[in-house]
């Protein structure tokens, strides 16, 4: 008998239907992964099951049967008894999900079943902290969340979730906010605990790797609906999937095995959920769509043991053309002349300390050197806080350089004053990670693109309008974009605008600071492909900053791995990916799942 | 010409402010993001209702901001400065009694010794010269007369309301390009995201009904009684509207450049600029506010006394003092907003779009005006509307302390100040106090409710879920 | 920690000097000592000698900022400004126009002020927090909507109205409490009650509304969702989690005014005839006694700076994340 059975669940919140008719079941001890892009409704599904929907949200239809109880009719007090002891939850952001002014010991103790003595509670908390792998649990008990590292905080969250001996653990993107190396550890911990305690697991993720790693069964969500469920493991992978969306999603993920192959991008974007749908929700992005797709919502079709899909293609055996072979990307050879030369770059910040007028120096970038030729891409890989962003800001003259030199196109630019630097500014431009904060919400896209041209006096003023039009075409945006404001665009479109803005001044070096990590997988591929195309057309040299080694295989010529302000290993991409020398690089590679 | 226009300093500034508001309105209409926020304000019935009430007050205040001096029969200019509002209220101001009389009274409040035609001296309350003077037998006719006048007033109010509704429907029919029936339906039936027309109509009708009753009664009575020197209290209260509005708005005019300039500079340039500005505002903040204002006003008072001769009329002197009060409150009151803007600028300057502009070599002042200022606009607007009510209330306190507006100027503060003694009289004189408080309450409440709605519509913390991210 | 306070104290000096500069400028540049002498002596007695003598008597016989008769550093130090500032820093406030010692007046009058202001502060804080919590507990219901509307109405009424209405109804009409006055010892309570009720009523509108915003903001945070996911009851979530976090800005915001309680409230004291520093100041403003006003400005600034220090200190007590460095 299944522990949790969700049948035809629908949720409505403020005019939007983020979850629409979702059904699945989880057996005791089974781990089920809900996989989907942002806005697919996977988190809302989890919150609806625990009845913790944000204010304004409510369950409009469906049955939730948990451990023999109908949850949607349970009074709040009954639901409260179930939370913690029946089903516990871990959230994405350990940083904000713990109460900042209570010790973790207190917070875990709160989740223990009531009625035990203080001493017994204390012993239990220590045991739990020990179980999740926090060293020195006797003293850590008294720590406040801010005194723990990100990974330890997430471990404390897990300990808290385990405190009530739940039968079902719901984990909502538990590793997304963590560094790659930590991700693998936390996932392993959750898997081990679930196995040891015979606990069922409902895991929410956008990451195919996580799904492969954790799932007994995967449910793929798209635009508020479950489109496919299939069993994983025991020799069967997600590769068995049928739905075109699932297949595309797999091809869109940069992957070590397919390094060098062009990513399969899904055109368009996830449809907004404030409208009624008539056909398949994926139809207008699907290359196999045929006549019934637009008009009739597809029904579930069973394809095998536990494998079901919601797609019209199941009815016509041959409607789908042969799965296309991965297209090899034509990696163009790098040019000869060096456009960017960095030597012993060092950036230190001064921080106030406890002493009267006392100051302390923090070395963010500690003597890095590299060369970059025209049409070449260098990937700068490292975890958060390793100084990679500071390094590129220093190269662009946005942060003072403490020591060392930066030579752009033969000109030494480090140590120049703002006025002296200005003529060289058009040589190097930057694209940022967050597409939401990188565009001024109060400026029209046309003005945003114009700003650099007029500040750096690129092109004659009369020809700038035309230049903007051709830029928009180059990055694949319609012409009327110039008259709109940023909020009218999706994340991927905004990132295209940001790329156009950087290209507007015709730079020779383009620095991309994690340009795709805030985007959905299907959109990521679009942007990465665009960058490769632009490099070929414009002969751009690129510095590509990322924390994800898997992403670099296909677009970088060379890789430099950064740790604590230093470059610990550098070399050709193929060498680094296949024969990493430095233990840190090896660790990073091993963490890629 | 039988009059000469007179531009008081505050008049000029008030009209400049009106001009500025119109320009702002024009920009709003052209910027989609701002337009949708304002639309959200007007879509809330509460926002619409409070805006209507505020508009009525502003209308009174503006009518009172067009001053002139009449030319007397002998060709010389009258020493008394009058405004358009005085002209409109004409009879109210002129029909003074000798001293206190209660609202709608026909007799004075206090007994006086009166010599009867037959030579007897009796102590009784004399008939008023104007209030109810048309009644032959006040005892008998008063109630009927008041009732008839109230009914007539209500009828006129209803009539005007209905015809305005008609006019609006005709106008909107042209705007919406629909038939008249649809126009009526759209104006009357509430729909969630649309402008709250019904709220506009209802509030307007209520105000018109009240105005009808008051106008109709004011023809024969002192609706809110008279004060110590027999002046009509309704007139005083209406004249006080301008004082409250001027303090609430002109002060902001002084505050804004300081707060915006210093706040943005401190936040953007940091370093020593920030240190100096922070020093200045900590210093200003550390002085108790009332004392600082008091000290400054005392100085202005000394200055005015020393230059008494340069003012050609009492009104001009009082006006200079009012302006000085605004400047003083403004100079001492910029710190709060400056601090807020500094904090916001510190956050904004780290955002990627500012970094991108810096990577283009865009200069500091240009980044401030193009990237930072437009993105703190909502904070400035919220602070303006939130401060307004506080300033109107502060005027009363300062006038009580003795450092408010000129004692000869009509203001709610001065009226309340006088009421302290009036409440101690026997029988109690309560109406000037109640009149001042109800008008002040109406204005401040409308302003506070409006501020609440504006904050909801403009504060990104509230509107983020609805607007920014898809 | 000690180093921190040393640094803050060093920072306080320039601020106090700034305060003195401002008040000095306000008082003496427009209204010069000569003017003051003329006003005080009256029209009849104005002779140059009499003015000089008055100035000497009241300590105004030096140049304001710059003394050309001296040399070196003394051109700046031997001036009225430095003289007065040094005296203020030593809390020597001098004499009022009627010849009374200001410092002694302040010492005797601060206790009645405190007797009124402290209960008002404590009761007000409790009332505001309670009202805010009630509204947060009933959030989303009609009760909360009415509550917020009520608070906006309450804060739209002039503070003077609360006083006048309170005096009229409670004291005059119903005669429950004395209308004004003050007495020492246990009798003080009956004089304190009315001003306290009135002040709390006048403050609850804006106070409770502000605290409600703080609590509502806290309730939207992730850790509250975590607490609910643990199966805690709504009351427990509110009191153990939300209140604890919300109290940080509330308490630290309240601490800054603690020292200023000594200086009392101008309007309340003067309406209720309380012989405290508030009414002292208001009388001084009305009689244009600059010496007293300057003393009160200086005192107020010193207390404000003490309040800022206490604010920092209180952060370390209520927020485990803050360590003073």
PDB file of C-alpha atoms in Angstrom, chain A residues 228-377:
ATOM      1  CA  UNK A 228       5.608  11.606 -17.352  1.00  0.00           C
ATOM      2  CA  UNK A 229       6.398   9.227 -14.503  1.00  0.00           C
ATOM      3  CA  UNK A 230       8.935   6.495 -14.871  1.00  0.00           C
ATOM      4  CA  UNK A 231      10.904   4.168 -12.641  1.00  0.00           C
ATOM      5  CA  UNK A 232      14.648   4.704 -12.413  1.00  0.00           C
ATOM      6  CA  UNK A 233      17.456   2.496 -11.268  1.00  0.00           C
ATOM      7  CA  UNK A 234      18.161  -1.201 -11.649  1.00  0.00           C
ATOM      8  CA  UNK A 235      19.648  -0.625 -15.045  1.00  0.00           C
ATOM      9  CA  UNK A 236      16.888   1.642 -16.250  1.00  0.00           C
ATOM     10  CA  UNK A 237      17.608   5.314 -16.479  1.00  0.00           C
ATOM     11  CA  UNK A 238      15.716   8.421 -17.417  1.00  0.00           C
ATOM     12  CA  UNK A 239      16.979   7.634 -20.915  1.00  0.00           C
ATOM     13  CA  UNK A 240      13.954   5.331 -21.173  1.00  0.00           C
ATOM     14  CA  UNK A 241      11.709   8.400 -21.119  1.00  0.00           C
ATOM     15  CA  UNK A 242       9.189   8.933 -23.865  1.00  0.00           C
ATOM     16  CA  UNK A 243       7.896  12.469 -23.560  1.00  0.00           C
ATOM     17  CA  UNK A 244       9.617  14.868 -25.986  1.00  0.00           C
ATOM     18  CA  UNK A 245      10.053  17.384 -23.160  1.00  0.00           C
ATOM     19  CA  UNK A 246      11.910  14.922 -20.961  1.00  0.00           C
ATOM     20  CA  UNK A 247      14.135  13.902 -23.826  1.00  0.00           C
ATOM     21  CA  UNK A 248      14.880  17.473 -24.803  1.00  0.00           C
ATOM     22  CA  UNK A 249      15.624  18.352 -21.224  1.00  0.00           C
ATOM     23  CA  UNK A 250      18.249  15.633 -21.092  1.00  0.00           C
ATOM     24  CA  UNK A 251      19.883  16.843 -24.279  1.00  0.00           C
ATOM     25  CA  UNK A 252      19.884  20.408 -23.032  1.00  0.00           C
ATOM     26  CA  UNK A 253      22.002  19.686 -19.985  1.00  0.00           C
ATOM     27  CA  UNK A 254      25.699  20.207 -20.527  1.00  0.00           C
ATOM     28  CA  UNK A 255      27.264  16.904 -19.729  1.00  0.00           C
ATOM     29  CA  UNK A 256      30.799  15.626 -19.440  1.00  0.00           C
ATOM     30  CA  UNK A 257      30.096  12.680 -21.731  1.00  0.00           C
ATOM     31  CA  UNK A 258      28.908  14.919 -24.488  1.00  0.00           C
ATOM     32  CA  UNK A 259      31.598  17.572 -24.206  1.00  0.00           C
ATOM     33  CA  UNK A 260      31.965  19.228 -27.555  1.00  0.00           C
ATOM     34  CA  UNK A 261      28.453  18.451 -28.726  1.00  0.00           C
ATOM     35  CA  UNK A 262      26.055  21.248 -29.418  1.00  0.00           C
ATOM     36  CA  UNK A 263      23.328  21.518 -26.794  1.00  0.00           C
ATOM     37  CA  UNK A 264      19.767  20.861 -27.816  1.00  0.00           C
ATOM     38  CA  UNK A 265      17.885  23.979 -26.919  1.00  0.00           C
ATOM     39  CA  UNK A 266      14.126  24.022 -26.481  1.00  0.00           C
ATOM     40  CA  UNK A 267      12.811  27.081 -28.269  1.00  0.00           C
ATOM     41  CA  UNK A 268      10.414  29.478 -26.543  1.00  0.00           C
ATOM     42  CA  UNK A 269       9.515  29.529 -22.874  1.00  0.00           C
ATOM     43  CA  UNK A 270       7.235  27.883 -20.337  1.00  0.00           C
ATOM     44  CA  UNK A 271       3.712  29.271 -20.894  1.00  0.00           C
ATOM     45  CA  UNK A 272       2.255  31.524 -18.182  1.00  0.00           C
ATOM     46  CA  UNK A 273      -0.225  29.702 -15.951  1.00  0.00           C
ATOM     47  CA  UNK A 274      -2.908  32.369 -15.636  1.00  0.00           C
ATOM     48  CA  UNK A 275      -4.723  31.141 -18.766  1.00  0.00           C
ATOM     49  CA  UNK A 276      -6.868  28.160 -19.687  1.00  0.00           C
ATOM     50  CA  UNK A 277      -5.181  25.486 -21.829  1.00  0.00           C
ATOM     51  CA  UNK A 278      -6.855  23.559 -24.581  1.00  0.00           C
ATOM     52  CA  UNK A 279      -4.235  21.200 -25.838  1.00  0.00           C
ATOM     53  CA  UNK A 280      -0.901  19.836 -24.723  1.00  0.00           C
ATOM     54  CA  UNK A 281       0.963  22.514 -22.796  1.00  0.00           C
ATOM     55  CA  UNK A 282       4.230  21.665 -24.468  1.00  0.00           C
ATOM     56  CA  UNK A 283       2.768  21.671 -27.977  1.00  0.00           C
ATOM     57  CA  UNK A 284       4.109  25.011 -29.198  1.00  0.00           C
ATOM     58  CA  UNK A 285       7.676  24.128 -28.171  1.00  0.00           C
ATOM     59  CA  UNK A 286       7.533  20.540 -29.368  1.00  0.00           C
ATOM     60  CA  UNK A 287       9.090  19.656 -32.712  1.00  0.00           C
ATOM     61  CA  UNK A 288       6.959  16.526 -33.001  1.00  0.00           C
ATOM     62  CA  UNK A 289       3.669  18.312 -32.448  1.00  0.00           C
ATOM     63  CA  UNK A 290       0.926  17.203 -34.842  1.00  0.00           C
ATOM     64  CA  UNK A 291      -2.760  17.874 -35.295  1.00  0.00           C
ATOM     65  CA  UNK A 292      -4.322  16.700 -31.979  1.00  0.00           C
ATOM     66  CA  UNK A 293      -1.626  18.363 -29.840  1.00  0.00           C
ATOM     67  CA  UNK A 294      -2.990  21.889 -30.071  1.00  0.00           C
ATOM     68  CA  UNK A 295      -6.648  21.055 -29.478  1.00  0.00           C
ATOM     69  CA  UNK A 296      -6.911  18.066 -27.123  1.00  0.00           C
ATOM     70  CA  UNK A 297      -5.170  17.651 -23.797  1.00  0.00           C
ATOM     71  CA  UNK A 298      -3.282  14.357 -23.936  1.00  0.00           C
ATOM     72  CA  UNK A 299      -4.400  11.547 -21.611  1.00  0.00           C
ATOM     73  CA  UNK A 300      -2.177   9.224 -19.628  1.00  0.00           C
ATOM     74  CA  UNK A 301      -0.830   6.192 -21.487  1.00  0.00           C
ATOM     75  CA  UNK A 302       0.900   3.364 -19.656  1.00  0.00           C
ATOM     76  CA  UNK A 303       4.110   2.322 -21.355  1.00  0.00           C
ATOM     77  CA  UNK A 304       5.371  -0.287 -18.938  1.00  0.00           C
ATOM     78  CA  UNK A 305       5.781  -1.150 -15.287  1.00  0.00           C
ATOM     79  CA  UNK A 306       5.324   2.186 -13.515  1.00  0.00           C
ATOM     80  CA  UNK A 307       6.040   4.143 -16.668  1.00  0.00           C
ATOM     81  CA  UNK A 308       3.259   6.401 -17.881  1.00  0.00           C
ATOM     82  CA  UNK A 309       3.277   9.409 -20.138  1.00  0.00           C
ATOM     83  CA  UNK A 310       0.896  12.110 -21.170  1.00  0.00           C
ATOM     84  CA  UNK A 311       1.544  12.578 -24.864  1.00  0.00           C
ATOM     85  CA  UNK A 312      -0.405  12.146 -28.100  1.00  0.00           C
ATOM     86  CA  UNK A 313       2.616  10.596 -29.759  1.00  0.00           C
ATOM     87  CA  UNK A 314       1.938   7.295 -28.019  1.00  0.00           C
ATOM     88  CA  UNK A 315      -1.053   6.791 -30.300  1.00  0.00           C
ATOM     89  CA  UNK A 316       0.918   7.014 -33.509  1.00  0.00           C
ATOM     90  CA  UNK A 317       3.851   4.702 -33.421  1.00  0.00           C
ATOM     91  CA  UNK A 318       5.853   6.347 -36.169  1.00  0.00           C
ATOM     92  CA  UNK A 319       4.920   9.985 -35.829  1.00  0.00           C
ATOM     93  CA  UNK A 320       8.200  10.790 -34.215  1.00  0.00           C
ATOM     94  CA  UNK A 321      11.155  11.132 -36.494  1.00  0.00           C
ATOM     95  CA  UNK A 322      14.268   9.320 -35.393  1.00  0.00           C
ATOM     96  CA  UNK A 323      15.863  10.922 -32.337  1.00  0.00           C
ATOM     97  CA  UNK A 324      18.381  13.278 -33.832  1.00  0.00           C
ATOM     98  CA  UNK A 325      22.029  12.607 -33.258  1.00  0.00           C
ATOM     99  CA  UNK A 326      23.863  15.153 -31.203  1.00  0.00           C
ATOM    100  CA  UNK A 327      25.334  17.703 -33.550  1.00  0.00           C
ATOM    101  CA  UNK A 328      29.019  18.183 -32.986  1.00  0.00           C
ATOM    102  CA  UNK A 329      29.773  21.791 -32.315  1.00  0.00           C
ATOM    103  CA  UNK A 330      32.314  23.231 -34.659  1.00  0.00           C
ATOM    104  CA  UNK A 331      34.840  24.500 -32.195  1.00  0.00           C
ATOM    105  CA  UNK A 332      36.792  27.161 -33.950  1.00  0.00           C
ATOM    106  CA  UNK A 333      40.494  27.320 -33.317  1.00  0.00           C
ATOM    107  CA  UNK A 334      41.669  30.231 -31.196  1.00  0.00           C
ATOM    108  CA  UNK A 335      43.486  33.087 -32.852  1.00  0.00           C
ATOM    109  CA  UNK A 336      47.165  33.843 -32.449  1.00  0.00           C
ATOM    110  CA  UNK A 337      47.403  37.341 -30.977  1.00  0.00           C
ATOM    111  CA  UNK A 338      46.879  37.778 -27.257  1.00  0.00           C
ATOM    112  CA  UNK A 339      44.066  40.214 -26.455  1.00  0.00           C
ATOM    113  CA  UNK A 340      44.097  39.916 -22.681  1.00  0.00           C
ATOM    114  CA  UNK A 341      47.124  39.303 -20.544  1.00  0.00           C
ATOM    115  CA  UNK A 342      46.847  39.098 -16.754  1.00  0.00           C
ATOM    116  CA  UNK A 343      49.988  38.935 -14.645  1.00  0.00           C
ATOM    117  CA  UNK A 344      50.150  38.333 -10.874  1.00  0.00           C
ATOM    118  CA  UNK A 345      46.812  40.031 -10.346  1.00  0.00           C
ATOM    119  CA  UNK A 346      46.190  40.696  -6.698  1.00  0.00           C
ATOM    120  CA  UNK A 347      43.167  42.358  -5.078  1.00  0.00           C
ATOM    121  CA  UNK A 348      42.964  43.048  -1.367  1.00  0.00           C
ATOM    122  CA  UNK A 349      40.125  44.583   0.554  1.00  0.00           C
ATOM    123  CA  UNK A 350      40.491  46.501   3.768  1.00  0.00           C
ATOM    124  CA  UNK A 351      38.111  45.628   6.523  1.00  0.00           C
ATOM    125  CA  UNK A 352      37.609  47.371   9.848  1.00  0.00           C
ATOM    126  CA  UNK A 353      38.429  45.311  12.909  1.00  0.00           C
ATOM    127  CA  UNK A 354      37.862  45.559  16.630  1.00  0.00           C
ATOM    128  CA  UNK A 355      40.904  47.693  17.267  1.00  0.00           C
ATOM    129  CA  UNK A 356      40.591  51.435  17.566  1.00  0.00           C
ATOM    130  CA  UNK A 357      41.178  52.544  13.949  1.00  0.00           C
ATOM    131  CA  UNK A 358      42.316  48.954  13.341  1.00  0.00           C
ATOM    132  CA  UNK A 359      42.104  47.504   9.867  1.00  0.00           C
ATOM    133  CA  UNK A 360      42.603  44.109   8.359  1.00  0.00           C
ATOM    134  CA  UNK A 361      43.537  43.152   4.817  1.00  0.00           C
ATOM    135  CA  UNK A 362      41.608  40.449   3.058  1.00  0.00           C
ATOM    136  CA  UNK A 363      43.215  39.003  -0.037  1.00  0.00           C
ATOM    137  CA  UNK A 364      40.384  38.118  -2.411  1.00  0.00           C
ATOM    138  CA  UNK A 365      42.534  37.499  -5.483  1.00  0.00           C
ATOM    139  CA  UNK A 366      46.016  36.263  -4.791  1.00  0.00           C
ATOM    140  CA  UNK A 367      48.294  36.551  -7.767  1.00  0.00           C
ATOM    141  CA  UNK A 368      46.599  35.015 -10.771  1.00  0.00           C
ATOM    142  CA  UNK A 369      48.015  35.060 -14.302  1.00  0.00           C
ATOM    143  CA  UNK A 370      46.615  33.983 -17.651  1.00  0.00           C
ATOM    144  CA  UNK A 371      46.598  34.878 -21.325  1.00  0.00           C
ATOM    145  CA  UNK A 372      43.654  34.968 -23.648  1.00  0.00           C
ATOM    146  CA  UNK A 373      43.856  34.961 -27.441  1.00  0.00           C
ATOM    147  CA  UNK A 374      41.251  36.241 -29.881  1.00  0.00           C
ATOM    148  CA  UNK A 375      38.355  33.811 -30.503  1.00  0.00           C
ATOM    149  CA  UNK A 376      39.454  31.826 -27.486  1.00  0.00           C
ATOM    150  CA  UNK A 377      37.373  30.902 -24.463  1.00  0.00           C
TER     151      UNK A 377
END
